[in-house]
């Protein structure tokens, strides 16, 4: 298939695009390239891609593609909370517009990167796809709205699917340190402290970005009737953890570190346990394989080999909200998150 990946230069896209390509598909990308200064540990994957804001995509950009994997978004709660209305413009309305144009262009499959954060404050129950949405952030709300509106476009010619991914972790050429496991390992490696900002009780299902990529590939290659206009929680049941358990895994792996809770630590209202049985039953050969313990080991080894420092960790380069704020402060990026110059600097 000829596949377009939006957000191809981002944290997940840098891993997903080459995996889809290696499986034999003709992969192209589109990305506004907000994180061109944030490349970690080498160069980006070599796939053809176009630099363009997702809000500016035109019908001609989409013609000839068999499928779209839509990753592009303001990618976490703090960044989305910077300007909730802008979050809705980019994450919600631009996504629905993209799906509408894709349908007009004759694209048959539309795989949307949704999130388990749509379940929000959910407590102890194991949540299936039938669970009630309870989003507590603009980011999560935007995902709910996209699922709702894109589902109305589904018909015999246009087949959307919604992948509600668990919280991502893992090494990428566009790594992020504002994700729980990546963050805890970085704290341990650079400071000797495993710093937990909550009281450690919230539940988080987590998933390696390679496994997210494998899930997209499995759905992409399956007959459309297996996923037509369906939502899937993407992860593994055994990979639901309390945050304090993740901190303990880090403590067992990184030498000479200790767990420290913030002095004002309290329960995070975002807490949810997720049942991934529907995906496992529908795609038993998807090959999801990573565990949190293995992820901690991978992250620690990567940071160690890169001689990653506390200054780099605490700086804005690998934290989405801080990086975007720095681009706005420098004048390179407008308040609407559009580039103010044709090309700020060569791509990394």
mmCIF file of C-alpha atoms in Angstrom:
data_model
loop_
_atom_site.group_PDB
_atom_site.id
_atom_site.type_symbol
_atom_site.label_atom_id
_atom_site.label_comp_id
_atom_site.label_asym_id
_atom_site.label_seq_id
_atom_site.Cartn_x
_atom_site.Cartn_y
_atom_site.Cartn_z
ATOM 1 C CA UNK A 1 0.000 0.000 0.000
ATOM 2 C CA UNK A 2 0.931 3.624 -0.420
ATOM 3 C CA UNK A 3 0.678 5.058 3.097
ATOM 4 C CA UNK A 4 0.796 8.642 4.354
ATOM 5 C CA UNK A 5 1.943 9.143 7.942
ATOM 6 C CA UNK A 6 1.074 12.511 9.461
ATOM 7 C CA UNK A 7 3.412 13.497 12.265
ATOM 8 C CA UNK A 8 6.107 11.399 10.604
ATOM 9 C CA UNK A 9 8.893 13.444 12.215
ATOM 10 C CA UNK A 10 7.593 13.135 15.750
ATOM 11 C CA UNK A 11 8.253 10.787 18.652
ATOM 12 C CA UNK A 12 6.141 7.867 17.405
ATOM 13 C CA UNK A 13 6.421 8.704 13.717
ATOM 14 C CA UNK A 14 10.214 8.354 13.755
ATOM 15 C CA UNK A 15 9.774 4.716 14.798
ATOM 16 C CA UNK A 16 6.518 3.846 13.044
ATOM 17 C CA UNK A 17 7.427 5.113 9.558
ATOM 18 C CA UNK A 18 10.486 2.872 9.038
ATOM 19 C CA UNK A 19 8.657 -0.130 10.540
ATOM 20 C CA UNK A 20 5.768 0.280 8.073
ATOM 21 C CA UNK A 21 8.280 0.772 5.251
ATOM 22 C CA UNK A 22 10.246 -2.331 6.229
ATOM 23 C CA UNK A 23 7.018 -4.332 5.969
ATOM 24 C CA UNK A 24 6.978 -3.499 2.266
ATOM 25 C CA UNK A 25 4.713 -0.463 2.084
ATOM 26 C CA UNK A 26 5.428 2.781 0.227
ATOM 27 C CA UNK A 27 5.570 5.237 3.126
ATOM 28 C CA UNK A 28 5.461 9.019 2.843
ATOM 29 C CA UNK A 29 5.265 11.613 5.591
ATOM 30 C CA UNK A 30 3.881 15.036 6.335
ATOM 31 C CA UNK A 31 4.882 17.101 9.365
ATOM 32 C CA UNK A 32 5.189 20.737 10.374
ATOM 33 C CA UNK A 33 8.561 19.782 11.903
ATOM 34 C CA UNK A 34 8.191 21.595 15.218
ATOM 35 C CA UNK A 35 10.860 19.375 16.718
ATOM 36 C CA UNK A 36 13.612 19.721 14.126
ATOM 37 C CA UNK A 37 16.013 20.839 16.878
ATOM 38 C CA UNK A 38 15.168 17.854 19.061
ATOM 39 C CA UNK A 39 16.840 14.924 17.299
ATOM 40 C CA UNK A 40 18.357 12.449 19.743
ATOM 41 C CA UNK A 41 21.112 9.931 19.152
ATOM 42 C CA UNK A 42 21.635 10.314 15.418
ATOM 43 C CA UNK A 43 19.667 11.072 12.274
ATOM 44 C CA UNK A 44 16.016 10.677 11.404
ATOM 45 C CA UNK A 45 14.665 7.797 9.274
ATOM 46 C CA UNK A 46 15.031 8.282 5.550
ATOM 47 C CA UNK A 47 11.525 8.435 4.106
ATOM 48 C CA UNK A 48 10.132 10.996 1.664
ATOM 49 C CA UNK A 49 8.156 13.665 3.488
ATOM 50 C CA UNK A 50 6.668 17.120 3.061
ATOM 51 C CA UNK A 51 6.942 19.919 5.588
ATOM 52 C CA UNK A 52 3.416 21.229 6.052
ATOM 53 C CA UNK A 53 1.148 22.144 8.950
ATOM 54 C CA UNK A 54 -1.714 19.652 9.268
ATOM 55 C CA UNK A 55 -4.096 22.620 9.164
ATOM 56 C CA UNK A 56 -2.865 23.485 5.669
ATOM 57 C CA UNK A 57 -3.216 20.069 4.019
ATOM 58 C CA UNK A 58 -4.951 20.155 0.645
ATOM 59 C CA UNK A 59 -6.802 17.559 -1.383
ATOM 60 C CA UNK A 60 -3.840 17.250 -3.752
ATOM 61 C CA UNK A 61 -1.600 16.193 -0.839
ATOM 62 C CA UNK A 62 -3.763 13.125 -0.278
ATOM 63 C CA UNK A 63 -4.514 11.815 -3.742
ATOM 64 C CA UNK A 64 -3.032 8.438 -4.600
ATOM 65 C CA UNK A 65 -2.742 7.138 -1.046
ATOM 66 C CA UNK A 66 -4.401 3.906 0.020
ATOM 67 C CA UNK A 67 -4.221 4.680 3.737
ATOM 68 C CA UNK A 68 -3.442 7.454 6.177
ATOM 69 C CA UNK A 69 -1.970 6.908 9.635
ATOM 70 C CA UNK A 70 -2.816 10.097 11.496
ATOM 71 C CA UNK A 71 -0.396 10.831 14.357
ATOM 72 C CA UNK A 72 0.009 14.603 14.050
ATOM 73 C CA UNK A 73 -1.260 16.499 17.100
ATOM 74 C CA UNK A 74 -0.264 18.623 20.049
ATOM 75 C CA UNK A 75 0.951 15.607 21.860
ATOM 76 C CA UNK A 76 0.413 15.792 25.608
ATOM 77 C CA UNK A 77 -1.600 17.415 28.384
ATOM 78 C CA UNK A 78 0.698 20.368 29.285
ATOM 79 C CA UNK A 79 1.207 21.327 25.640
ATOM 80 C CA UNK A 80 -2.514 21.043 24.945
ATOM 81 C CA UNK A 81 -3.332 23.118 28.028
ATOM 82 C CA UNK A 82 -1.110 25.957 26.770
ATOM 83 C CA UNK A 83 -4.044 27.095 24.628
ATOM 84 C CA UNK A 84 -7.050 24.743 24.762
ATOM 85 C CA UNK A 85 -8.782 26.463 21.851
ATOM 86 C CA UNK A 86 -5.685 26.020 19.691
ATOM 87 C CA UNK A 87 -5.615 22.376 20.767
ATOM 88 C CA UNK A 88 -9.144 21.952 19.452
ATOM 89 C CA UNK A 89 -8.192 23.699 16.214
ATOM 90 C CA UNK A 90 -5.221 21.404 15.577
ATOM 91 C CA UNK A 91 -6.118 18.136 17.272
ATOM 92 C CA UNK A 92 -9.852 18.111 16.624
ATOM 93 C CA UNK A 93 -10.960 20.301 13.736
ATOM 94 C CA UNK A 94 -7.850 19.819 11.566
ATOM 95 C CA UNK A 95 -8.090 16.042 12.097
ATOM 96 C CA UNK A 96 -11.734 15.923 11.039
ATOM 97 C CA UNK A 97 -10.932 18.122 8.054
ATOM 98 C CA UNK A 98 -8.073 15.773 7.128
ATOM 99 C CA UNK A 99 -10.391 12.754 7.268
ATOM 100 C CA UNK A 100 -12.993 14.569 5.176
ATOM 101 C CA UNK A 101 -10.421 15.452 2.520
ATOM 102 C CA UNK A 102 -9.032 11.920 2.628
ATOM 103 C CA UNK A 103 -12.457 10.522 1.863
ATOM 104 C CA UNK A 104 -12.850 12.964 -1.038
ATOM 105 C CA UNK A 105 -9.402 11.951 -2.325
ATOM 106 C CA UNK A 106 -10.373 8.279 -2.411
ATOM 107 C CA UNK A 107 -8.234 7.161 0.547
ATOM 108 C CA UNK A 108 -9.762 3.897 1.748
ATOM 109 C CA UNK A 109 -8.297 3.490 5.246
ATOM 110 C CA UNK A 110 -7.850 6.108 7.979
ATOM 111 C CA UNK A 111 -6.063 4.983 11.161
ATOM 112 C CA UNK A 112 -6.364 7.562 13.927
ATOM 113 C CA UNK A 113 -3.980 7.702 16.878
ATOM 114 C CA UNK A 114 -6.337 8.181 19.802
ATOM 115 C CA UNK A 115 -5.502 7.643 23.474
ATOM 116 C CA UNK A 116 -6.501 5.785 26.616
ATOM 117 C CA UNK A 117 -6.409 9.194 28.306
ATOM 118 C CA UNK A 118 -9.952 9.606 26.967
ATOM 119 C CA UNK A 119 -10.996 7.510 29.990
ATOM 120 C CA UNK A 120 -9.491 10.126 32.322
ATOM 121 C CA UNK A 121 -10.424 9.739 35.962
ATOM 122 C CA UNK A 122 -11.642 6.157 36.053
ATOM 123 C CA UNK A 123 -10.484 4.499 39.268
ATOM 124 C CA UNK A 124 -9.845 0.764 39.674
ATOM 125 C CA UNK A 125 -12.129 -0.789 37.057
ATOM 126 C CA UNK A 126 -10.586 -2.470 33.992
ATOM 127 C CA UNK A 127 -11.992 -0.425 31.123
ATOM 128 C CA UNK A 128 -13.062 -1.851 27.786
ATOM 129 C CA UNK A 129 -13.788 0.162 24.671
ATOM 130 C CA UNK A 130 -17.412 0.378 25.842
ATOM 131 C CA UNK A 131 -16.433 2.349 28.950
ATOM 132 C CA UNK A 132 -17.685 5.888 29.356
ATOM 133 C CA UNK A 133 -15.337 8.655 28.306
ATOM 134 C CA UNK A 134 -14.223 10.896 31.154
ATOM 135 C CA UNK A 135 -11.562 13.228 29.713
ATOM 136 C CA UNK A 136 -9.975 15.639 32.165
ATOM 137 C CA UNK A 137 -7.695 17.572 29.769
ATOM 138 C CA UNK A 138 -8.041 19.398 26.453
ATOM 139 C CA UNK A 139 -5.811 16.764 24.845
ATOM 140 C CA UNK A 140 -8.102 13.922 25.893
ATOM 141 C CA UNK A 141 -11.231 15.860 24.926
ATOM 142 C CA UNK A 142 -9.840 16.484 21.449
ATOM 143 C CA UNK A 143 -9.382 12.738 20.925
ATOM 144 C CA UNK A 144 -12.972 12.039 22.000
ATOM 145 C CA UNK A 145 -14.294 14.633 19.543
ATOM 146 C CA UNK A 146 -12.248 13.257 16.633
ATOM 147 C CA UNK A 147 -13.544 9.729 17.204
ATOM 148 C CA UNK A 148 -17.107 11.049 17.373
ATOM 149 C CA UNK A 149 -16.914 13.151 14.209
ATOM 150 C CA UNK A 150 -14.785 10.915 11.991
ATOM 151 C CA UNK A 151 -17.065 7.960 12.712
ATOM 152 C CA UNK A 152 -19.809 9.836 10.853
ATOM 153 C CA UNK A 153 -17.720 9.673 7.664
ATOM 154 C CA UNK A 154 -17.465 5.879 7.662
ATOM 155 C CA UNK A 155 -19.094 4.081 4.752
ATOM 156 C CA UNK A 156 -18.380 1.383 2.200
ATOM 157 C CA UNK A 157 -15.549 3.377 0.631
ATOM 158 C CA UNK A 158 -13.979 5.009 3.692
ATOM 159 C CA UNK A 159 -12.936 2.941 6.688
ATOM 160 C CA UNK A 160 -11.648 4.696 9.823
ATOM 161 C CA UNK A 161 -10.208 2.946 12.892
ATOM 162 C CA UNK A 162 -9.379 4.485 16.282
ATOM 163 C CA UNK A 163 -6.338 3.205 18.176
ATOM 164 C CA UNK A 164 -6.602 4.231 21.829
ATOM 165 C CA UNK A 165 -2.955 3.861 22.728
ATOM 166 C CA UNK A 166 -1.708 3.358 26.262
ATOM 167 C CA UNK A 167 0.901 5.844 27.522
ATOM 168 C CA UNK A 168 3.930 5.577 25.260
ATOM 169 C CA UNK A 169 7.566 5.030 26.223
ATOM 170 C CA UNK A 170 10.791 3.990 24.531
ATOM 171 C CA UNK A 171 13.772 5.296 22.590
ATOM 172 C CA UNK A 172 13.174 7.353 19.446
ATOM 173 C CA UNK A 173 15.185 9.753 17.310
ATOM 174 C CA UNK A 174 12.677 12.365 18.521
ATOM 175 C CA UNK A 175 12.601 11.224 22.135
ATOM 176 C CA UNK A 176 10.402 12.890 24.756
ATOM 177 C CA UNK A 177 11.037 13.195 28.491
ATOM 178 C CA UNK A 178 7.507 14.325 29.349
ATOM 179 C CA UNK A 179 6.267 10.716 29.358
ATOM 180 C CA UNK A 180 6.172 8.856 32.649
ATOM 181 C CA UNK A 181 8.646 6.005 32.096
ATOM 182 C CA UNK A 182 11.056 8.030 29.943
ATOM 183 C CA UNK A 183 10.949 10.718 32.615
ATOM 184 C CA UNK A 184 11.533 8.465 35.617
ATOM 185 C CA UNK A 185 14.562 6.799 34.012
ATOM 186 C CA UNK A 186 15.988 10.174 33.008
ATOM 187 C CA UNK A 187 15.636 11.455 36.582
ATOM 188 C CA UNK A 188 17.402 8.372 37.912
ATOM 189 C CA UNK A 189 20.241 8.463 35.396
ATOM 190 C CA UNK A 190 20.990 12.186 35.595
ATOM 191 C CA UNK A 191 20.334 12.944 39.279
ATOM 192 C CA UNK A 192 20.282 9.684 41.228
ATOM 193 C CA UNK A 193 16.681 10.473 42.211
ATOM 194 C CA UNK A 194 13.582 8.799 40.820
ATOM 195 C CA UNK A 195 11.337 11.803 41.216
ATOM 196 C CA UNK A 196 7.607 11.009 41.363
ATOM 197 C CA UNK A 197 5.357 14.061 41.054
ATOM 198 C CA UNK A 198 2.218 12.295 42.311
ATOM 199 C CA UNK A 199 1.756 10.059 45.336
ATOM 200 C CA UNK A 200 2.466 7.073 43.093
ATOM 201 C CA UNK A 201 -1.027 5.582 43.311
ATOM 202 C CA UNK A 202 -2.460 6.496 39.859
ATOM 203 C CA UNK A 203 -2.847 3.668 37.380
ATOM 204 C CA UNK A 204 -1.211 3.919 33.972
ATOM 205 C CA UNK A 205 -1.287 1.408 31.138
ATOM 206 C CA UNK A 206 1.959 1.825 29.184
ATOM 207 C CA UNK A 207 3.196 0.628 25.802
ATOM 208 C CA UNK A 208 6.461 0.823 23.896
ATOM 209 C CA UNK A 209 6.362 2.896 20.715
ATOM 210 C CA UNK A 210 7.546 -0.119 18.727
ATOM 211 C CA UNK A 211 4.447 -1.990 19.899
ATOM 212 C CA UNK A 212 2.239 0.981 19.004
ATOM 213 C CA UNK A 213 3.798 0.834 15.546
ATOM 214 C CA UNK A 214 3.166 -2.922 15.292
ATOM 215 C CA UNK A 215 -0.467 -2.359 16.220
ATOM 216 C CA UNK A 216 -0.890 0.161 13.417
ATOM 217 C CA UNK A 217 0.746 -2.243 10.979
ATOM 218 C CA UNK A 218 -1.494 -5.137 12.065
ATOM 219 C CA UNK A 219 -4.651 -3.095 11.502
ATOM 220 C CA UNK A 220 -3.338 -1.605 8.261
ATOM 221 C CA UNK A 221 -2.737 -5.057 6.770
ATOM 222 C CA UNK A 222 -5.875 -6.765 8.085
ATOM 223 C CA UNK A 223 -9.124 -7.022 6.111
ATOM 224 C CA UNK A 224 -11.152 -3.848 6.600
ATOM 225 C CA UNK A 225 -14.067 -5.710 8.182
ATOM 226 C CA UNK A 226 -11.901 -6.534 11.204
ATOM 227 C CA UNK A 227 -11.503 -2.873 12.102
ATOM 228 C CA UNK A 228 -14.061 -0.835 10.150
ATOM 229 C CA UNK A 229 -15.168 2.132 12.287
ATOM 230 C CA UNK A 230 -13.990 0.310 15.415
ATOM 231 C CA UNK A 231 -12.042 1.549 18.424
ATOM 232 C CA UNK A 232 -9.303 -0.582 19.990
ATOM 233 C CA UNK A 233 -7.477 -0.102 23.251
ATOM 234 C CA UNK A 234 -3.855 -0.705 22.248
ATOM 235 C CA UNK A 235 -1.587 -2.296 24.829
ATOM 236 C CA UNK A 236 -1.360 -5.448 26.945
ATOM 237 C CA UNK A 237 -3.393 -6.250 30.068
ATOM 238 C CA UNK A 238 -0.309 -7.101 32.102
ATOM 239 C CA UNK A 239 1.169 -3.675 31.349
ATOM 240 C CA UNK A 240 -1.181 -1.755 33.651
ATOM 241 C CA UNK A 241 0.895 -0.353 36.535
ATOM 242 C CA UNK A 242 0.681 2.099 39.372
ATOM 243 C CA UNK A 243 3.232 4.890 38.922
ATOM 244 C CA UNK A 244 5.061 3.781 42.081
ATOM 245 C CA UNK A 245 5.563 0.316 40.526
ATOM 246 C CA UNK A 246 7.230 1.916 37.516
ATOM 247 C CA UNK A 247 9.485 3.880 39.873
ATOM 248 C CA UNK A 248 10.438 0.624 41.613
ATOM 249 C CA UNK A 249 11.402 -0.957 38.275
ATOM 250 C CA UNK A 250 13.682 2.005 37.640
ATOM 251 C CA UNK A 251 15.221 1.640 41.096
ATOM 252 C CA UNK A 252 15.974 -2.011 40.393
ATOM 253 C CA UNK A 253 17.755 -1.161 37.127
ATOM 254 C CA UNK A 254 19.619 2.124 37.556
ATOM 255 C CA UNK A 255 22.505 1.827 40.056
ATOM 256 C CA UNK A 256 22.734 4.157 43.045
ATOM 257 C CA UNK A 257 19.336 5.819 42.812
ATOM 258 C CA UNK A 258 16.434 6.242 45.205
ATOM 259 C CA UNK A 259 12.746 7.056 44.917
ATOM 260 C CA UNK A 260 11.630 10.501 46.031
ATOM 261 C CA UNK A 261 8.052 11.798 46.083
ATOM 262 C CA UNK A 262 7.308 15.490 45.612
ATOM 263 C CA UNK A 263 6.728 17.272 48.926
ATOM 264 C CA UNK A 264 3.230 18.262 47.820
ATOM 265 C CA UNK A 265 2.552 14.903 46.160
ATOM 266 C CA UNK A 266 -1.070 13.892 45.969
ATOM 267 C CA UNK A 267 -3.163 11.590 43.821
ATOM 268 C CA UNK A 268 -3.234 12.454 40.122
ATOM 269 C CA UNK A 269 -6.829 12.720 38.906
ATOM 270 C CA UNK A 270 -5.751 10.934 35.731
ATOM 271 C CA UNK A 271 -5.894 7.294 36.758
ATOM 272 C CA UNK A 272 -7.189 4.443 34.620
ATOM 273 C CA UNK A 273 -6.715 0.699 34.115
ATOM 274 C CA UNK A 274 -7.458 -0.591 30.643
ATOM 275 C CA UNK A 275 -8.540 -3.931 29.196
ATOM 276 C CA UNK A 276 -6.803 -4.712 25.907
ATOM 277 C CA UNK A 277 -8.598 -7.980 25.195
ATOM 278 C CA UNK A 278 -10.452 -6.762 22.110
ATOM 279 C CA UNK A 279 -7.253 -5.912 20.253
ATOM 280 C CA UNK A 280 -5.549 -9.145 21.348
ATOM 281 C CA UNK A 281 -8.481 -11.227 20.116
ATOM 282 C CA UNK A 282 -8.796 -9.399 16.790
ATOM 283 C CA UNK A 283 -5.050 -9.269 16.026
ATOM 284 C CA UNK A 284 -3.388 -12.190 17.833
ATOM 285 C CA UNK A 285 -0.316 -12.021 15.605
ATOM 286 C CA UNK A 286 0.371 -8.313 16.047
ATOM 287 C CA UNK A 287 3.535 -9.140 17.982
ATOM 288 C CA UNK A 288 3.232 -6.765 20.940
ATOM 289 C CA UNK A 289 6.147 -7.837 23.112
ATOM 290 C CA UNK A 290 7.643 -5.089 25.281
ATOM 291 C CA UNK A 291 7.392 -4.957 29.067
ATOM 292 C CA UNK A 292 7.993 -2.043 31.409
ATOM 293 C CA UNK A 293 11.090 -3.707 32.868
ATOM 294 C CA UNK A 294 12.593 -4.204 29.407
ATOM 295 C CA UNK A 295 11.724 -0.606 28.555
ATOM 296 C CA UNK A 296 13.534 0.698 31.629
ATOM 297 C CA UNK A 297 16.636 -1.272 30.634
ATOM 298 C CA UNK A 298 16.501 0.048 27.050
ATOM 299 C CA UNK A 299 16.078 3.642 28.163
ATOM 300 C CA UNK A 300 18.840 3.483 30.761
ATOM 301 C CA UNK A 301 21.282 1.919 28.320
ATOM 302 C CA UNK A 302 20.459 4.559 25.711
ATOM 303 C CA UNK A 303 20.933 7.457 28.144
ATOM 304 C CA UNK A 304 24.157 5.955 29.413
ATOM 305 C CA UNK A 305 25.629 5.472 25.934
ATOM 306 C CA UNK A 306 24.631 8.997 24.932
ATOM 307 C CA UNK A 307 26.299 10.446 28.052
ATOM 308 C CA UNK A 308 23.006 12.184 28.649
ATOM 309 C CA UNK A 309 23.346 14.961 31.234
ATOM 310 C CA UNK A 310 21.104 16.632 33.778
ATOM 311 C CA UNK A 311 21.395 19.912 31.864
ATOM 312 C CA UNK A 312 19.998 18.239 28.736
ATOM 313 C CA UNK A 313 17.233 16.557 30.716
ATOM 314 C CA UNK A 314 16.135 19.724 32.486
ATOM 315 C CA UNK A 315 16.453 21.885 29.371
ATOM 316 C CA UNK A 316 13.711 22.527 26.805
ATOM 317 C CA UNK A 317 15.013 20.354 23.991
ATOM 318 C CA UNK A 318 13.203 17.117 24.806
ATOM 319 C CA UNK A 319 10.150 18.446 26.666
ATOM 320 C CA UNK A 320 7.399 19.435 24.269
ATOM 321 C CA UNK A 321 5.853 22.304 26.223
ATOM 322 C CA UNK A 322 9.223 23.889 27.089
ATOM 323 C CA UNK A 323 10.499 23.528 23.528
ATOM 324 C CA UNK A 324 7.420 25.121 22.005
ATOM 325 C CA UNK A 325 7.537 27.982 24.514
ATOM 326 C CA UNK A 326 11.194 28.587 23.607
ATOM 327 C CA UNK A 327 10.325 28.739 19.887
ATOM 328 C CA UNK A 328 7.574 31.263 20.596
ATOM 329 C CA UNK A 329 9.874 33.339 22.823
ATOM 330 C CA UNK A 330 12.559 33.430 20.108
ATOM 331 C CA UNK A 331 10.045 34.559 17.490
ATOM 332 C CA UNK A 332 10.558 31.488 15.332
ATOM 333 C CA UNK A 333 7.028 30.302 16.058
ATOM 334 C CA UNK A 334 3.889 32.408 16.284
ATOM 335 C CA UNK A 335 1.332 32.123 19.049
ATOM 336 C CA UNK A 336 -0.775 30.102 16.596
ATOM 337 C CA UNK A 337 2.117 27.566 16.378
ATOM 338 C CA UNK A 338 2.848 28.362 12.763
ATOM 339 C CA UNK A 339 6.433 29.037 11.682
ATOM 340 C CA UNK A 340 7.130 32.750 11.230
ATOM 341 C CA UNK A 341 9.990 32.090 8.797
ATOM 342 C CA UNK A 342 10.074 29.921 5.690
ATOM 343 C CA UNK A 343 12.832 27.733 7.097
ATOM 344 C CA UNK A 344 14.227 28.444 10.543
ATOM 345 C CA UNK A 345 17.250 26.198 10.118
ATOM 346 C CA UNK A 346 18.337 23.056 8.253
ATOM 347 C CA UNK A 347 16.482 19.924 9.247
ATOM 348 C CA UNK A 348 18.242 17.592 11.670
#
